[in-house]
């Protein structure tokens, strides 16, 4: 937020200025709203994935120091926002194809996060002990998520508390229903059996 308060930019009239109060409030609203929904979705995915990998869930119960690494792996493996669109700001060549300035590119974060070259030996495998590497769940560069540290903190605390209270569970995927949204992926319902 400090960067938002201090950033200077040239607006559409050519004036160099800082964000006005009303513009800052819009950013705060977007960040708080986006962070709330994506963190909720992260927790839902944690429930599903750890039910599918009970050995790794038990490892987290036995050794809570693994939880921060597990949160990173969950963010990589099932990103709450699996795709993003960006305008191309200059002509580029991408894998032998010319992409002209002004084009719109859809980036599939979920696919990139499972790239076997970046996440060897197999990016399609969930592994809380995977060697940490940069994933694209929070984007990179100028579009890097302002709420990434908060999302990680909330994910860690939620997982710590859930595992303390409910070390064993299973989910009934036959009764689960994905939420009908195009930007943030998660569960509308996912019945769980606590054991």
Short mmCIF file of C-alpha atoms in Angstrom, two decimals:
data_model
loop_
_atom_site.label_atom_id
_atom_site.label_comp_id
_atom_site.label_asym_id
_atom_site.label_seq_id
_atom_site.Cartn_x
_atom_site.Cartn_y
_atom_site.Cartn_z
CA UNK A 1 0.00 0.00 0.00
CA UNK A 2 2.94 2.32 0.64
CA UNK A 3 3.82 2.14 -3.04
CA UNK A 4 0.26 3.08 -4.00
CA UNK A 5 0.39 6.11 -1.70
CA UNK A 6 3.70 7.31 -3.14
CA UNK A 7 3.55 6.37 -6.81
CA UNK A 8 3.66 9.20 -9.33
CA UNK A 9 2.36 8.68 -12.84
CA UNK A 10 1.35 10.61 -15.91
CA UNK A 11 -2.43 10.64 -16.32
CA UNK A 12 -4.40 10.86 -19.57
CA UNK A 13 -4.03 14.68 -19.63
CA UNK A 14 -0.23 14.50 -19.35
CA UNK A 15 -0.21 15.68 -15.72
CA UNK A 16 2.24 13.93 -13.39
CA UNK A 17 0.42 13.21 -10.14
CA UNK A 18 -0.31 10.80 -7.31
CA UNK A 19 -3.51 8.83 -6.82
CA UNK A 20 -6.42 10.79 -5.38
CA UNK A 21 -8.19 9.58 -2.24
CA UNK A 22 -11.13 8.17 -4.24
CA UNK A 23 -8.73 6.25 -6.52
CA UNK A 24 -6.87 4.84 -3.51
CA UNK A 25 -10.16 3.70 -1.99
CA UNK A 26 -10.98 1.81 -5.19
CA UNK A 27 -7.65 -0.02 -4.98
CA UNK A 28 -8.20 -0.85 -1.30
CA UNK A 29 -11.67 -2.16 -2.12
CA UNK A 30 -10.37 -4.33 -4.97
CA UNK A 31 -7.48 -5.72 -2.92
CA UNK A 32 -9.62 -6.53 0.11
CA UNK A 33 -12.39 -8.09 -1.98
CA UNK A 34 -10.05 -10.05 -4.22
CA UNK A 35 -8.02 -11.25 -1.25
CA UNK A 36 -11.08 -12.41 0.64
CA UNK A 37 -12.47 -14.54 -2.17
CA UNK A 38 -9.17 -16.02 -3.33
CA UNK A 39 -8.14 -16.97 0.21
CA UNK A 40 -11.53 -18.61 0.78
CA UNK A 41 -11.02 -20.57 -2.44
CA UNK A 42 -7.48 -21.55 -1.39
CA UNK A 43 -8.85 -23.03 1.84
CA UNK A 44 -11.46 -25.00 -0.11
CA UNK A 45 -8.81 -26.39 -2.45
CA UNK A 46 -6.68 -27.31 0.58
CA UNK A 47 -9.59 -29.37 1.92
CA UNK A 48 -9.98 -31.25 -1.36
CA UNK A 49 -6.30 -31.78 -2.14
CA UNK A 50 -5.35 -32.85 1.38
CA UNK A 51 -8.30 -35.28 1.43
CA UNK A 52 -6.87 -36.78 -1.77
CA UNK A 53 -3.39 -36.95 -0.20
CA UNK A 54 -4.00 -38.15 3.38
CA UNK A 55 -0.35 -39.15 3.84
CA UNK A 56 0.71 -35.54 3.25
CA UNK A 57 -2.08 -34.23 5.48
CA UNK A 58 -0.82 -36.51 8.28
CA UNK A 59 2.72 -35.23 7.71
CA UNK A 60 1.41 -31.68 8.27
CA UNK A 61 -0.37 -32.75 11.45
CA UNK A 62 2.81 -34.43 12.70
CA UNK A 63 5.11 -31.59 11.64
CA UNK A 64 3.34 -28.19 11.40
CA UNK A 65 6.63 -26.56 10.32
CA UNK A 66 5.80 -27.97 6.85
CA UNK A 67 2.62 -25.86 6.60
CA UNK A 68 4.15 -22.76 4.93
CA UNK A 69 5.69 -24.98 2.24
CA UNK A 70 2.37 -26.81 1.89
CA UNK A 71 0.56 -23.49 1.35
CA UNK A 72 3.03 -22.65 -1.46
CA UNK A 73 2.45 -26.06 -3.03
CA UNK A 74 -1.33 -25.64 -2.75
CA UNK A 75 -1.09 -22.21 -4.39
CA UNK A 76 0.97 -23.74 -7.20
CA UNK A 77 -1.07 -26.91 -7.64
CA UNK A 78 -4.59 -25.40 -7.50
CA UNK A 79 -4.34 -21.63 -8.04
CA UNK A 80 -7.62 -19.91 -7.10
CA UNK A 81 -7.32 -17.60 -10.13
CA UNK A 82 -6.18 -19.98 -12.90
CA UNK A 83 -5.91 -17.51 -15.78
CA UNK A 84 -5.36 -13.85 -16.52
CA UNK A 85 -5.50 -11.69 -19.65
CA UNK A 86 -2.93 -9.05 -20.52
CA UNK A 87 -2.45 -6.58 -23.35
CA UNK A 88 0.85 -6.97 -25.20
CA UNK A 89 2.72 -3.65 -24.86
CA UNK A 90 5.25 -4.25 -27.66
CA UNK A 91 5.77 -6.61 -30.58
CA UNK A 92 7.23 -9.88 -29.31
CA UNK A 93 8.14 -13.29 -30.63
CA UNK A 94 6.83 -16.07 -28.43
CA UNK A 95 7.77 -19.67 -29.22
CA UNK A 96 8.41 -18.77 -32.86
CA UNK A 97 5.17 -16.80 -33.32
CA UNK A 98 4.90 -13.06 -33.74
CA UNK A 99 2.56 -11.36 -31.29
CA UNK A 100 1.86 -7.74 -32.28
CA UNK A 101 1.60 -4.86 -29.84
CA UNK A 102 -1.99 -4.38 -28.67
CA UNK A 103 -2.87 -8.07 -28.84
CA UNK A 104 -4.58 -9.69 -25.89
CA UNK A 105 -2.93 -12.78 -24.44
CA UNK A 106 -4.65 -15.20 -22.09
CA UNK A 107 -2.16 -16.73 -19.69
CA UNK A 108 -3.15 -20.02 -18.15
CA UNK A 109 -1.55 -19.80 -14.72
CA UNK A 110 -2.79 -23.25 -13.77
CA UNK A 111 -0.99 -24.77 -16.78
CA UNK A 112 2.22 -22.80 -16.21
CA UNK A 113 2.25 -23.86 -12.56
CA UNK A 114 2.30 -27.49 -13.66
CA UNK A 115 5.07 -27.14 -16.24
CA UNK A 116 7.38 -30.11 -15.71
CA UNK A 117 10.40 -28.02 -16.73
CA UNK A 118 9.78 -25.57 -13.90
CA UNK A 119 8.50 -28.12 -11.37
CA UNK A 120 10.45 -31.33 -11.93
CA UNK A 121 10.16 -34.21 -12.03
CA UNK A 122 6.37 -33.96 -12.51
CA UNK A 123 4.42 -30.72 -12.15
CA UNK A 124 1.13 -32.64 -12.06
CA UNK A 125 2.07 -34.24 -8.73
CA UNK A 126 1.13 -32.56 -5.43
CA UNK A 127 4.11 -32.72 -3.05
CA UNK A 128 4.39 -30.61 0.11
CA UNK A 129 8.12 -31.39 0.19
CA UNK A 130 8.74 -30.13 -3.35
CA UNK A 131 11.74 -27.85 -3.66
CA UNK A 132 10.24 -24.33 -3.60
CA UNK A 133 10.32 -22.52 -6.94
CA UNK A 134 8.61 -19.39 -8.20
CA UNK A 135 5.07 -20.09 -9.38
CA UNK A 136 2.76 -17.68 -11.18
CA UNK A 137 -0.24 -17.78 -8.84
CA UNK A 138 0.43 -14.19 -7.75
CA UNK A 139 1.73 -13.13 -11.19
CA UNK A 140 5.10 -11.40 -11.66
CA UNK A 141 6.44 -7.93 -12.40
CA UNK A 142 4.19 -4.89 -12.35
CA UNK A 143 1.08 -7.04 -11.93
CA UNK A 144 2.41 -8.91 -8.87
CA UNK A 145 -0.41 -9.36 -6.35
CA UNK A 146 -0.38 -6.75 -3.60
CA UNK A 147 -2.08 -9.19 -1.25
CA UNK A 148 0.30 -12.14 -1.71
CA UNK A 149 1.86 -11.91 1.76
CA UNK A 150 -1.57 -11.62 3.39
CA UNK A 151 -2.90 -14.57 1.36
CA UNK A 152 0.03 -16.73 2.45
CA UNK A 153 -0.42 -15.68 6.08
CA UNK A 154 -4.17 -16.36 6.04
CA UNK A 155 -3.63 -19.69 4.29
CA UNK A 156 -1.02 -20.73 6.85
CA UNK A 157 -3.13 -19.74 9.86
CA UNK A 158 -6.26 -21.38 8.44
CA UNK A 159 -4.43 -24.62 7.71
CA UNK A 160 -2.78 -24.66 11.16
CA UNK A 161 -6.14 -24.23 12.88
CA UNK A 162 -8.03 -26.70 10.68
CA UNK A 163 -5.37 -29.39 11.14
CA UNK A 164 -5.33 -28.87 14.93
CA UNK A 165 -9.10 -29.27 15.19
CA UNK A 166 -9.71 -31.78 12.39
CA UNK A 167 -6.62 -33.87 11.63
CA UNK A 168 -8.67 -36.42 9.64
CA UNK A 169 -11.31 -35.78 6.99
CA UNK A 170 -12.63 -36.93 3.68
CA UNK A 171 -14.72 -35.10 1.09
CA UNK A 172 -17.69 -36.32 -0.91
CA UNK A 173 -16.80 -35.12 -4.40
CA UNK A 174 -19.96 -36.67 -5.83
CA UNK A 175 -21.92 -34.03 -3.89
CA UNK A 176 -19.40 -31.20 -4.39
CA UNK A 177 -20.25 -28.34 -6.72
CA UNK A 178 -17.81 -25.92 -8.32
CA UNK A 179 -18.74 -22.26 -8.05
CA UNK A 180 -19.93 -20.83 -11.39
CA UNK A 181 -17.36 -18.09 -11.94
CA UNK A 182 -14.90 -17.35 -14.69
CA UNK A 183 -12.12 -15.65 -12.75
CA UNK A 184 -11.76 -17.23 -9.31
CA UNK A 185 -12.11 -20.99 -9.16
CA UNK A 186 -13.44 -22.72 -6.09
CA UNK A 187 -16.17 -24.73 -4.46
CA UNK A 188 -19.73 -23.61 -3.84
CA UNK A 189 -20.28 -26.77 -1.79
CA UNK A 190 -17.98 -29.61 -0.77
CA UNK A 191 -19.40 -31.88 1.93
CA UNK A 192 -16.75 -33.19 4.31
CA UNK A 193 -16.77 -36.12 6.70
CA UNK A 194 -14.69 -35.42 9.78
CA UNK A 195 -13.06 -38.56 11.15
#
